[in-house]
Amino acid sequence: MKPVFIDFQEHGDWRGQLVALEEDKNIPFQIKRVYFMYDTLPNVVRGKHSHKSLYQVLFCVTGACTIGLDDGRERVDIRLDRPSRGLLIGPNVWREMYDFMPGAVLMVLASEYYDENDYIRDYRAFLDSVKEKQE
Ligand code: TYD
């Protein structure tokens, strides 16, 4: 599967860099929720779920981490290592986040409020759900 990156304009000058995020403009949905992960331990794998309808853009705003994406057919692993690069993830994609550099901050913009009913947390159930959609 092909990852969808959004590379944001860096408004850089002699003082440093600035990136601006705007809903329905450079973020392709209305932003209902923002959350971030930090102090992640080195051997931890987070995520391990898919969503039924949620869209998200992930940024490693500090440091780096790796995102594994799996659409039920193939898997890609992407190193997110610059604050100006977002990774867009839509519904029906299994995701895992791992290899967090010490001090890494992974920020996520989401199209919906937190809703546990939108999650599929069992990998077999995820594979069954994507197979159903392909039929
Ligand atoms: P979890 O789904 O385990 O995070 P990850 O996908 O990164 O592995 O969420 C950890 C806890 O945080 C869990 O108790 C649910 C809670 N949570 C919220 O309350 N709101 C949110 O927006 C998110 C993403 C999680």
mmCIF file of N, CA and C and ligand atoms in Angstrom:
data_model
loop_
_atom_site.group_PDB
_atom_site.id
_atom_site.type_symbol
_atom_site.label_atom_id
_atom_site.label_comp_id
_atom_site.label_asym_id
_atom_site.label_seq_id
_atom_site.Cartn_x
_atom_site.Cartn_y
_atom_site.Cartn_z
ATOM 1 N N MET A 1 0.826 -1.194 0.000
ATOM 2 C CA MET A 1 0.000 0.000 0.000
ATOM 3 C C MET A 1 0.864 1.249 0.000
ATOM 4 N N LYS A 2 0.285 2.331 -0.536
ATOM 5 C CA LYS A 2 1.082 3.546 -0.714
ATOM 6 C C LYS A 2 0.729 4.552 0.387
ATOM 7 N N PRO A 3 1.720 4.975 1.182
ATOM 8 C CA PRO A 3 1.416 5.974 2.216
ATOM 9 C C PRO A 3 1.093 7.329 1.584
ATOM 10 N N VAL A 4 0.196 8.075 2.239
ATOM 11 C CA VAL A 4 -0.144 9.414 1.728
ATOM 12 C C VAL A 4 0.482 10.451 2.666
ATOM 13 N N PHE A 5 1.475 11.139 2.145
ATOM 14 C CA PHE A 5 2.145 12.174 2.939
ATOM 15 C C PHE A 5 1.555 13.533 2.607
ATOM 16 N N ILE A 6 1.541 14.409 3.597
ATOM 17 C CA ILE A 6 1.222 15.813 3.338
ATOM 18 C C ILE A 6 2.439 16.600 3.813
ATOM 19 N N ASP A 7 3.148 17.188 2.855
ATOM 20 C CA ASP A 7 4.326 17.983 3.218
ATOM 21 C C ASP A 7 3.910 19.438 3.327
ATOM 22 N N PHE A 8 4.008 19.975 4.510
ATOM 23 C CA PHE A 8 3.514 21.323 4.781
ATOM 24 C C PHE A 8 4.580 22.365 4.481
ATOM 25 N N GLN A 9 4.082 23.526 4.081
ATOM 26 C CA GLN A 9 5.003 24.616 3.792
ATOM 27 C C GLN A 9 5.710 25.044 5.085
ATOM 28 N N GLU A 10 7.008 25.175 4.996
ATOM 29 C CA GLU A 10 7.765 25.667 6.155
ATOM 30 C C GLU A 10 7.998 27.157 5.962
ATOM 31 N N HIS A 11 7.494 27.933 6.905
ATOM 32 C CA HIS A 11 7.678 29.383 6.836
ATOM 33 C C HIS A 11 8.968 29.710 7.582
ATOM 34 N N GLY A 12 10.070 29.405 6.943
ATOM 35 C CA GLY A 12 11.353 29.554 7.630
ATOM 36 C C GLY A 12 11.963 30.923 7.379
ATOM 37 N N ASP A 13 12.655 31.422 8.382
ATOM 38 C CA ASP A 13 13.501 32.601 8.200
ATOM 39 C C ASP A 13 14.674 32.467 9.160
ATOM 40 N N TRP A 14 15.415 33.511 9.359
ATOM 41 C CA TRP A 14 16.641 33.396 10.176
ATOM 42 C C TRP A 14 16.340 32.991 11.622
ATOM 43 N N ARG A 15 15.039 33.134 12.032
ATOM 44 C CA ARG A 15 14.697 32.800 13.428
ATOM 45 C C ARG A 15 14.438 31.308 13.613
ATOM 46 N N GLY A 16 14.091 30.638 12.483
ATOM 47 C CA GLY A 16 13.757 29.213 12.573
ATOM 48 C C GLY A 16 12.574 28.897 11.673
ATOM 49 N N GLN A 17 11.844 27.818 12.024
ATOM 50 C CA GLN A 17 10.776 27.324 11.144
ATOM 51 C C GLN A 17 9.407 27.458 11.801
ATOM 52 N N LEU A 18 8.386 27.535 10.961
ATOM 53 C CA LEU A 18 7.010 27.583 11.455
ATOM 54 C C LEU A 18 6.140 26.850 10.441
ATOM 55 N N VAL A 19 5.274 25.973 10.923
ATOM 56 C CA VAL A 19 4.328 25.267 10.057
ATOM 57 C C VAL A 19 2.924 25.568 10.568
ATOM 58 N N ALA A 20 1.988 25.885 9.663
ATOM 59 C CA ALA A 20 0.600 26.190 10.044
ATOM 60 C C ALA A 20 -0.329 25.114 9.488
ATOM 61 N N LEU A 21 -1.269 24.679 10.316
ATOM 62 C CA LEU A 21 -2.221 23.630 9.930
ATOM 63 C C LEU A 21 -3.622 24.224 9.968
ATOM 64 N N GLU A 22 -4.378 24.077 8.877
ATOM 65 C CA GLU A 22 -5.714 24.660 8.820
ATOM 66 C C GLU A 22 -6.710 23.617 8.323
ATOM 67 N N GLU A 23 -7.801 23.468 9.061
ATOM 68 C CA GLU A 23 -8.783 22.451 8.679
ATOM 69 C C GLU A 23 -9.419 22.799 7.342
ATOM 70 N N ASP A 24 -9.709 21.756 6.593
ATOM 71 C CA ASP A 24 -10.301 21.876 5.265
ATOM 72 C C ASP A 24 -9.434 22.668 4.286
ATOM 73 N N LYS A 25 -8.206 22.959 4.686
ATOM 74 C CA LYS A 25 -7.271 23.594 3.750
ATOM 75 C C LYS A 25 -6.111 22.628 3.573
ATOM 76 N N ASN A 26 -5.053 22.785 4.353
ATOM 77 C CA ASN A 26 -3.976 21.791 4.183
ATOM 78 C C ASN A 26 -4.206 20.516 5.002
ATOM 79 N N ILE A 27 -5.201 20.542 5.914
ATOM 80 C CA ILE A 27 -5.666 19.304 6.566
ATOM 81 C C ILE A 27 -7.005 18.955 5.912
ATOM 82 N N PRO A 28 -7.140 17.766 5.296
ATOM 83 C CA PRO A 28 -8.302 17.504 4.445
ATOM 84 C C PRO A 28 -9.560 17.071 5.206
ATOM 85 N N PHE A 29 -9.767 17.608 6.400
ATOM 86 C CA PHE A 29 -11.005 17.335 7.150
ATOM 87 C C PHE A 29 -11.132 18.387 8.246
ATOM 88 N N GLN A 30 -12.301 18.386 8.910
ATOM 89 C CA GLN A 30 -12.486 19.257 10.071
ATOM 90 C C GLN A 30 -11.827 18.600 11.276
ATOM 91 N N ILE A 31 -11.055 19.364 11.983
ATOM 92 C CA ILE A 31 -10.270 18.808 13.096
ATOM 93 C C ILE A 31 -11.119 18.849 14.363
ATOM 94 N N LYS A 32 -11.552 17.664 14.800
ATOM 95 C CA LYS A 32 -12.379 17.616 16.016
ATOM 96 C C LYS A 32 -11.527 17.327 17.250
ATOM 97 N N ARG A 33 -10.321 16.798 17.026
ATOM 98 C CA ARG A 33 -9.539 16.316 18.166
ATOM 99 C C ARG A 33 -8.061 16.366 17.834
ATOM 100 N N VAL A 34 -7.271 16.726 18.807
ATOM 101 C CA VAL A 34 -5.803 16.684 18.683
ATOM 102 C C VAL A 34 -5.287 15.936 19.908
ATOM 103 N N TYR A 35 -4.398 14.991 19.701
ATOM 104 C CA TYR A 35 -3.760 14.353 20.853
ATOM 105 C C TYR A 35 -2.304 14.072 20.513
ATOM 106 N N PHE A 36 -1.503 13.865 21.533
ATOM 107 C CA PHE A 36 -0.092 13.598 21.271
ATOM 108 C C PHE A 36 0.455 12.600 22.286
ATOM 109 N N MET A 37 1.473 11.906 21.838
ATOM 110 C CA MET A 37 2.117 10.868 22.652
ATOM 111 C C MET A 37 3.548 11.278 22.907
ATOM 112 N N TYR A 38 3.984 11.109 24.122
ATOM 113 C CA TYR A 38 5.360 11.452 24.490
ATOM 114 C C TYR A 38 5.798 10.520 25.621
ATOM 115 N N ASP A 39 7.076 10.571 25.963
ATOM 116 C CA ASP A 39 7.637 9.670 26.990
ATOM 117 C C ASP A 39 7.378 8.203 26.630
ATOM 118 N N THR A 40 7.326 7.903 25.336
ATOM 119 C CA THR A 40 7.066 6.517 24.908
ATOM 120 C C THR A 40 8.345 5.698 25.113
ATOM 121 N N LEU A 41 8.212 4.557 25.724
ATOM 122 C CA LEU A 41 9.392 3.740 26.018
ATOM 123 C C LEU A 41 9.911 3.083 24.734
ATOM 124 N N PRO A 42 11.240 2.804 24.700
ATOM 125 C CA PRO A 42 11.877 2.362 23.448
ATOM 126 C C PRO A 42 11.275 1.108 22.825
ATOM 127 N N ASN A 43 10.856 0.129 23.612
ATOM 128 C CA ASN A 43 10.406 -1.126 22.990
ATOM 129 C C ASN A 43 8.894 -1.249 22.855
ATOM 130 N N VAL A 44 8.215 -0.125 23.028
ATOM 131 C CA VAL A 44 6.753 -0.140 23.016
ATOM 132 C C VAL A 44 6.236 -0.101 21.571
ATOM 133 N N VAL A 45 5.161 -0.854 21.317
ATOM 134 C CA VAL A 45 4.423 -0.734 20.052
ATOM 135 C C VAL A 45 3.031 -0.211 20.405
ATOM 136 N N ARG A 46 2.700 0.985 19.943
ATOM 137 C CA ARG A 46 1.377 1.568 20.210
ATOM 138 C C ARG A 46 0.461 1.323 19.011
ATOM 139 N N GLY A 47 -0.769 1.772 19.154
ATOM 140 C CA GLY A 47 -1.710 1.627 18.042
ATOM 141 C C GLY A 47 -2.283 0.232 18.036
ATOM 142 N N LYS A 48 -1.906 -0.567 17.023
ATOM 143 C CA LYS A 48 -2.422 -1.933 16.857
ATOM 144 C C LYS A 48 -3.937 -1.902 16.762
ATOM 145 N N HIS A 49 -4.437 -1.093 15.864
ATOM 146 C CA HIS A 49 -5.873 -1.042 15.620
ATOM 147 C C HIS A 49 -6.129 -0.400 14.261
ATOM 148 N N SER A 50 -7.369 -0.519 13.791
ATOM 149 C CA SER A 50 -7.813 0.253 12.624
ATOM 150 C C SER A 50 -9.042 1.029 13.065
ATOM 151 N N HIS A 51 -9.482 1.922 12.181
ATOM 152 C CA HIS A 51 -10.701 2.686 12.445
ATOM 153 C C HIS A 51 -11.717 2.424 11.352
ATOM 154 N N LYS A 52 -12.994 2.501 11.727
ATOM 155 C CA LYS A 52 -14.068 2.266 10.755
ATOM 156 C C LYS A 52 -14.312 3.499 9.906
ATOM 157 N N SER A 53 -14.212 4.693 10.498
ATOM 158 C CA SER A 53 -14.506 5.890 9.694
ATOM 159 C C SER A 53 -13.572 7.073 9.938
ATOM 160 N N LEU A 54 -12.665 6.965 10.872
ATOM 161 C CA LEU A 54 -11.827 8.110 11.263
ATOM 162 C C LEU A 54 -10.724 8.419 10.242
ATOM 163 N N TYR A 55 -10.491 9.722 10.039
ATOM 164 C CA TYR A 55 -9.306 10.188 9.302
ATOM 165 C C TYR A 55 -8.362 10.857 10.286
ATOM 166 N N GLN A 56 -7.075 10.652 10.084
ATOM 167 C CA GLN A 56 -6.084 11.242 10.975
ATOM 168 C C GLN A 56 -4.876 11.712 10.177
ATOM 169 N N VAL A 57 -4.215 12.753 10.688
ATOM 170 C CA VAL A 57 -2.892 13.116 10.176
ATOM 171 C C VAL A 57 -1.918 13.033 11.352
ATOM 172 N N LEU A 58 -0.848 12.264 11.153
ATOM 173 C CA LEU A 58 0.155 12.051 12.201
ATOM 174 C C LEU A 58 1.404 12.853 11.867
ATOM 175 N N PHE A 59 1.985 13.473 12.894
ATOM 176 C CA PHE A 59 3.239 14.212 12.737
ATOM 177 C C PHE A 59 4.169 13.820 13.866
ATOM 178 N N CYS A 60 5.415 13.620 13.575
ATOM 179 C CA CYS A 60 6.381 13.522 14.658
ATOM 180 C C CYS A 60 6.944 14.930 14.824
ATOM 181 N N VAL A 61 6.382 15.707 15.745
ATOM 182 C CA VAL A 61 6.770 17.124 15.852
ATOM 183 C C VAL A 61 8.145 17.284 16.508
ATOM 184 N N THR A 62 8.566 16.288 17.258
ATOM 185 C CA THR A 62 9.933 16.276 17.808
ATOM 186 C C THR A 62 10.459 14.853 17.690
ATOM 187 N N GLY A 63 11.694 14.718 17.227
ATOM 188 C CA GLY A 63 12.314 13.398 17.155
ATOM 189 C C GLY A 63 11.769 12.583 15.999
ATOM 190 N N ALA A 64 11.690 11.284 16.202
ATOM 191 C CA ALA A 64 11.281 10.390 15.117
ATOM 192 C C ALA A 64 10.617 9.152 15.694
ATOM 193 N N CYS A 65 9.740 8.582 14.890
ATOM 194 C CA CYS A 65 9.178 7.271 15.223
ATOM 195 C C CYS A 65 8.772 6.601 13.914
ATOM 196 N N THR A 66 8.442 5.337 13.989
ATOM 197 C CA THR A 66 8.086 4.585 12.777
ATOM 198 C C THR A 66 6.614 4.188 12.853
ATOM 199 N N ILE A 67 5.939 4.309 11.707
ATOM 200 C CA ILE A 67 4.529 3.944 11.617
ATOM 201 C C ILE A 67 4.412 2.783 10.632
ATOM 202 N N GLY A 68 3.843 1.686 11.085
ATOM 203 C CA GLY A 68 3.552 0.563 10.199
ATOM 204 C C GLY A 68 2.096 0.663 9.758
ATOM 205 N N LEU A 69 1.875 0.603 8.449
ATOM 206 C CA LEU A 69 0.515 0.676 7.898
ATOM 207 C C LEU A 69 0.222 -0.601 7.138
ATOM 208 N N ASP A 70 -0.976 -1.115 7.286
ATOM 209 C CA ASP A 70 -1.330 -2.402 6.691
ATOM 210 C C ASP A 70 -2.791 -2.303 6.241
ATOM 211 N N ASP A 71 -3.015 -2.504 4.941
ATOM 212 C CA ASP A 71 -4.394 -2.410 4.436
ATOM 213 C C ASP A 71 -5.030 -3.795 4.296
ATOM 214 N N GLY A 72 -4.376 -4.810 4.870
ATOM 215 C CA GLY A 72 -4.896 -6.175 4.781
ATOM 216 C C GLY A 72 -4.283 -6.936 3.631
ATOM 217 N N ARG A 73 -3.623 -6.202 2.718
ATOM 218 C CA ARG A 73 -2.954 -6.852 1.592
ATOM 219 C C ARG A 73 -1.444 -6.719 1.713
ATOM 220 N N GLU A 74 -0.997 -5.481 2.034
ATOM 221 C CA GLU A 74 0.439 -5.303 2.240
ATOM 222 C C GLU A 74 0.702 -4.286 3.327
ATOM 223 N N ARG A 75 1.950 -4.326 3.804
ATOM 224 C CA ARG A 75 2.350 -3.464 4.907
ATOM 225 C C ARG A 75 3.514 -2.585 4.459
ATOM 226 N N VAL A 76 3.482 -1.319 4.890
ATOM 227 C CA VAL A 76 4.642 -0.439 4.702
ATOM 228 C C VAL A 76 5.002 0.134 6.061
ATOM 229 N N ASP A 77 6.293 0.380 6.249
ATOM 230 C CA ASP A 77 6.782 0.982 7.495
ATOM 231 C C ASP A 77 7.483 2.287 7.148
ATOM 232 N N ILE A 78 7.042 3.347 7.797
ATOM 233 C CA ILE A 78 7.469 4.688 7.415
ATOM 234 C C ILE A 78 8.131 5.352 8.604
ATOM 235 N N ARG A 79 9.300 5.889 8.389
ATOM 236 C CA ARG A 79 9.961 6.654 9.456
ATOM 237 C C ARG A 79 9.495 8.106 9.351
ATOM 238 N N LEU A 80 8.816 8.596 10.377
ATOM 239 C CA LEU A 80 8.425 10.014 10.418
ATOM 240 C C LEU A 80 9.495 10.743 11.220
ATOM 241 N N ASP A 81 10.203 11.638 10.567
ATOM 242 C CA ASP A 81 11.361 12.235 11.251
ATOM 243 C C ASP A 81 11.498 13.731 11.006
ATOM 244 N N ARG A 82 10.423 14.377 10.515
ATOM 245 C CA ARG A 82 10.499 15.834 10.386
ATOM 246 C C ARG A 82 9.136 16.443 10.679
ATOM 247 N N PRO A 83 9.136 17.561 11.405
ATOM 248 C CA PRO A 83 7.863 18.118 11.872
ATOM 249 C C PRO A 83 6.969 18.639 10.755
ATOM 250 N N SER A 84 7.519 18.879 9.578
ATOM 251 C CA SER A 84 6.716 19.454 8.492
ATOM 252 C C SER A 84 6.065 18.379 7.624
ATOM 253 N N ARG A 85 6.220 17.119 7.979
ATOM 254 C CA ARG A 85 5.651 16.034 7.164
ATOM 255 C C ARG A 85 4.534 15.335 7.925
ATOM 256 N N GLY A 86 3.328 15.352 7.351
ATOM 257 C CA GLY A 86 2.205 14.638 7.946
ATOM 258 C C GLY A 86 1.942 13.354 7.182
ATOM 259 N N LEU A 87 1.405 12.381 7.888
ATOM 260 C CA LEU A 87 1.012 11.112 7.264
ATOM 261 C C LEU A 87 -0.496 10.993 7.426
ATOM 262 N N LEU A 88 -1.209 10.974 6.304
ATOM 263 C CA LEU A 88 -2.674 10.863 6.335
ATOM 264 C C LEU A 88 -3.063 9.387 6.391
ATOM 265 N N ILE A 89 -3.892 9.047 7.367
ATOM 266 C CA ILE A 89 -4.383 7.655 7.471
ATOM 267 C C ILE A 89 -5.905 7.695 7.518
ATOM 268 N N GLY A 90 -6.515 6.979 6.610
ATOM 269 C CA GLY A 90 -7.974 6.917 6.557
ATOM 270 C C GLY A 90 -8.499 5.667 7.247
ATOM 271 N N PRO A 91 -9.777 5.380 7.063
ATOM 272 C CA PRO A 91 -10.390 4.190 7.651
ATOM 273 C C PRO A 91 -9.803 2.896 7.065
ATOM 274 N N ASN A 92 -9.989 1.804 7.787
ATOM 275 C CA ASN A 92 -9.653 0.457 7.308
ATOM 276 C C ASN A 92 -8.161 0.235 7.054
ATOM 277 N N VAL A 93 -7.350 0.886 7.851
ATOM 278 C CA VAL A 93 -5.898 0.690 7.779
ATOM 279 C C VAL A 93 -5.401 0.346 9.191
ATOM 280 N N TRP A 94 -4.779 -0.809 9.309
ATOM 281 C CA TRP A 94 -4.192 -1.204 10.595
ATOM 282 C C TRP A 94 -2.916 -0.398 10.790
ATOM 283 N N ARG A 95 -2.721 0.181 11.972
ATOM 284 C CA ARG A 95 -1.520 0.989 12.206
ATOM 285 C C ARG A 95 -0.827 0.594 13.503
ATOM 286 N N GLU A 96 0.502 0.658 13.432
ATOM 287 C CA GLU A 96 1.328 0.400 14.621
ATOM 288 C C GLU A 96 2.388 1.480 14.677
ATOM 289 N N MET A 97 2.646 2.008 15.859
ATOM 290 C CA MET A 97 3.649 3.049 16.034
ATOM 291 C C MET A 97 4.733 2.503 16.960
ATOM 292 N N TYR A 98 5.987 2.588 16.535
ATOM 293 C CA TYR A 98 7.063 1.987 17.321
ATOM 294 C C TYR A 98 8.392 2.687 17.032
ATOM 295 N N ASP A 99 9.438 2.207 17.685
ATOM 296 C CA ASP A 99 10.786 2.803 17.522
ATOM 297 C C ASP A 99 10.778 4.302 17.770
ATOM 298 N N PHE A 100 10.172 4.699 18.880
ATOM 299 C CA PHE A 100 10.167 6.120 19.234
ATOM 300 C C PHE A 100 11.569 6.508 19.727
ATOM 301 N N MET A 101 12.112 7.532 19.127
ATOM 302 C CA MET A 101 13.379 8.094 19.595
ATOM 303 C C MET A 101 13.134 8.698 20.995
ATOM 304 N N PRO A 102 14.090 8.630 21.926
ATOM 305 C CA PRO A 102 13.860 9.278 23.221
ATOM 306 C C PRO A 102 13.493 10.748 23.017
ATOM 307 N N GLY A 103 12.453 11.196 23.669
ATOM 308 C CA GLY A 103 12.014 12.591 23.533
ATOM 309 C C GLY A 103 11.053 12.834 22.382
ATOM 310 N N ALA A 104 10.751 11.800 21.587
ATOM 311 C CA ALA A 104 9.865 11.983 20.426
ATOM 312 C C ALA A 104 8.444 12.356 20.868
ATOM 313 N N VAL A 105 7.840 13.251 20.110
ATOM 314 C CA VAL A 105 6.437 13.614 20.347
ATOM 315 C C VAL A 105 5.675 13.343 19.053
ATOM 316 N N LEU A 106 4.713 12.422 19.120
ATOM 317 C CA LEU A 106 3.876 12.111 17.966
ATOM 318 C C LEU A 106 2.525 12.789 18.167
ATOM 319 N N MET A 107 2.214 13.726 17.264
ATOM 320 C CA MET A 107 0.962 14.476 17.370
ATOM 321 C C MET A 107 -0.018 13.959 16.313
ATOM 322 N N VAL A 108 -1.274 13.873 16.695
ATOM 323 C CA VAL A 108 -2.301 13.345 15.782
ATOM 324 C C VAL A 108 -3.472 14.311 15.714
ATOM 325 N N LEU A 109 -3.873 14.670 14.509
ATOM 326 C CA LEU A 109 -5.098 15.435 14.278
ATOM 327 C C LEU A 109 -6.151 14.431 13.815
ATOM 328 N N ALA A 110 -7.352 14.536 14.361
ATOM 329 C CA ALA A 110 -8.375 13.532 14.052
ATOM 330 C C ALA A 110 -9.677 14.200 13.627
ATOM 331 N N SER A 111 -10.393 13.510 12.740
ATOM 332 C CA SER A 111 -11.623 14.070 12.156
ATOM 333 C C SER A 111 -12.843 13.886 13.053
ATOM 334 N N GLU A 112 -12.717 13.084 14.113
ATOM 335 C CA GLU A 112 -13.860 12.834 15.004
ATOM 336 C C GLU A 112 -13.405 12.848 16.460
ATOM 337 N N TYR A 113 -14.359 13.015 17.349
ATOM 338 C CA TYR A 113 -14.080 12.874 18.775
ATOM 339 C C TYR A 113 -13.720 11.422 19.064
ATOM 340 N N TYR A 114 -13.119 11.219 20.211
ATOM 341 C CA TYR A 114 -12.754 9.851 20.606
ATOM 342 C C TYR A 114 -14.014 8.991 20.737
ATOM 343 N N ASP A 115 -13.993 7.831 20.073
ATOM 344 C CA ASP A 115 -15.143 6.931 20.117
ATOM 345 C C ASP A 115 -14.638 5.496 20.019
ATOM 346 N N GLU A 116 -14.677 4.800 21.123
ATOM 347 C CA GLU A 116 -14.155 3.428 21.162
ATOM 348 C C GLU A 116 -14.886 2.529 20.152
ATOM 349 N N ASN A 117 -16.143 2.862 19.810
ATOM 350 C CA ASN A 117 -16.898 2.040 18.845
ATOM 351 C C ASN A 117 -16.353 2.133 17.422
ATOM 352 N N ASP A 118 -15.500 3.132 17.172
ATOM 353 C CA ASP A 118 -14.927 3.272 15.831
ATOM 354 C C ASP A 118 -13.663 2.421 15.657
ATOM 355 N N TYR A 119 -13.198 1.792 16.742
ATOM 356 C CA TYR A 119 -11.950 1.021 16.698
ATOM 357 C C TYR A 119 -12.200 -0.439 16.337
ATOM 358 N N ILE A 120 -11.267 -1.021 15.594
ATOM 359 C CA ILE A 120 -11.154 -2.488 15.516
ATOM 360 C C ILE A 120 -9.791 -2.822 16.113
ATOM 361 N N ARG A 121 -9.778 -3.514 17.236
ATOM 362 C CA ARG A 121 -8.522 -3.744 17.955
ATOM 363 C C ARG A 121 -8.018 -5.180 17.816
ATOM 364 N N ASP A 122 -8.763 -5.988 17.084
ATOM 365 C CA ASP A 122 -8.373 -7.382 16.890
ATOM 366 C C ASP A 122 -7.940 -7.559 15.435
ATOM 367 N N TYR A 123 -6.692 -8.032 15.217
ATOM 368 C CA TYR A 123 -6.152 -8.069 13.849
ATOM 369 C C TYR A 123 -6.965 -8.990 12.928
ATOM 370 N N ARG A 124 -7.417 -10.129 13.461
ATOM 371 C CA ARG A 124 -8.243 -11.059 12.653
ATOM 372 C C ARG A 124 -9.548 -10.378 12.226
ATOM 373 N N ALA A 125 -10.159 -9.678 13.183
ATOM 374 C CA ALA A 125 -11.419 -8.970 12.879
ATOM 375 C C ALA A 125 -11.167 -7.883 11.836
ATOM 376 N N PHE A 126 -9.996 -7.237 11.913
ATOM 377 C CA PHE A 126 -9.635 -6.233 10.907
ATOM 378 C C PHE A 126 -9.549 -6.882 9.524
ATOM 379 N N LEU A 127 -8.832 -8.027 9.443
ATOM 380 C CA LEU A 127 -8.689 -8.703 8.140
ATOM 381 C C LEU A 127 -10.064 -9.106 7.600
ATOM 382 N N ASP A 128 -10.931 -9.612 8.476
ATOM 383 C CA ASP A 128 -12.284 -9.991 8.038
ATOM 384 C C ASP A 128 -13.033 -8.763 7.521
ATOM 385 N N SER A 129 -12.881 -7.622 8.201
ATOM 386 C CA SER A 129 -13.644 -6.428 7.795
ATOM 387 C C SER A 129 -13.156 -5.904 6.442
ATOM 388 N N VAL A 130 -11.836 -5.944 6.180
ATOM 389 C CA VAL A 130 -11.381 -5.455 4.872
ATOM 390 C C VAL A 130 -11.732 -6.445 3.761
ATOM 391 N N LYS A 131 -11.706 -7.734 4.079
ATOM 392 C CA LYS A 131 -12.098 -8.748 3.083
ATOM 393 C C LYS A 131 -13.549 -8.542 2.671
ATOM 394 N N GLU A 132 -14.389 -8.302 3.664
ATOM 395 C CA GLU A 132 -15.827 -8.058 3.394
ATOM 396 C C GLU A 132 -16.007 -6.905 2.420
ATOM 397 N N LYS A 133 -15.189 -5.851 2.608
ATOM 398 C CA LYS A 133 -15.317 -4.660 1.755
ATOM 399 C C LYS A 133 -14.833 -4.931 0.338
ATOM 400 N N GLN A 134 -13.848 -5.854 0.213
ATOM 401 C CA GLN A 134 -13.306 -6.161 -1.119
ATOM 402 C C GLN A 134 -14.245 -7.069 -1.917
ATOM 403 N N GLU A 135 -15.148 -7.767 -1.210
ATOM 404 C CA GLU A 135 -16.022 -8.736 -1.895
ATOM 405 C C GLU A 135 -17.140 -8.040 -2.673
HETATM 406 P P1 TYD B 1 -4.828 3.849 23.071
HETATM 407 O O1 TYD B 1 -5.962 3.665 22.129
HETATM 408 O O2 TYD B 1 -4.304 2.661 23.794
HETATM 409 O O3 TYD B 1 -3.637 4.601 22.335
HETATM 410 P P2 TYD B 1 -2.754 4.131 21.064
HETATM 411 O O4 TYD B 1 -3.650 4.107 19.894
HETATM 412 O O5 TYD B 1 -1.756 5.198 20.930
HETATM 413 O O6 TYD B 1 -2.117 2.837 21.393
HETATM 414 O O7 TYD B 1 -5.250 4.953 24.137
HETATM 415 C C1 TYD B 1 -4.642 5.064 25.400
HETATM 416 C C2 TYD B 1 -5.677 5.593 26.393
HETATM 417 O O8 TYD B 1 -6.037 6.932 26.058
HETATM 418 C C3 TYD B 1 -6.960 4.779 26.398
HETATM 419 O O9 TYD B 1 -7.373 4.669 27.752
HETATM 420 C C4 TYD B 1 -7.960 5.637 25.658
HETATM 421 C C5 TYD B 1 -7.441 7.048 25.896
HETATM 422 N N1 TYD B 1 -7.712 7.983 24.789
HETATM 423 C C6 TYD B 1 -8.589 9.031 24.995
HETATM 424 O O10 TYD B 1 -9.192 9.187 26.073
HETATM 425 N N2 TYD B 1 -8.797 9.908 23.983
HETATM 426 C C7 TYD B 1 -8.169 9.797 22.789
HETATM 427 O O11 TYD B 1 -8.396 10.634 21.880
HETATM 428 C C8 TYD B 1 -7.263 8.694 22.576
HETATM 429 C C9 TYD B 1 -6.568 8.500 21.257
HETATM 430 C C10 TYD B 1 -7.069 7.816 23.609
#
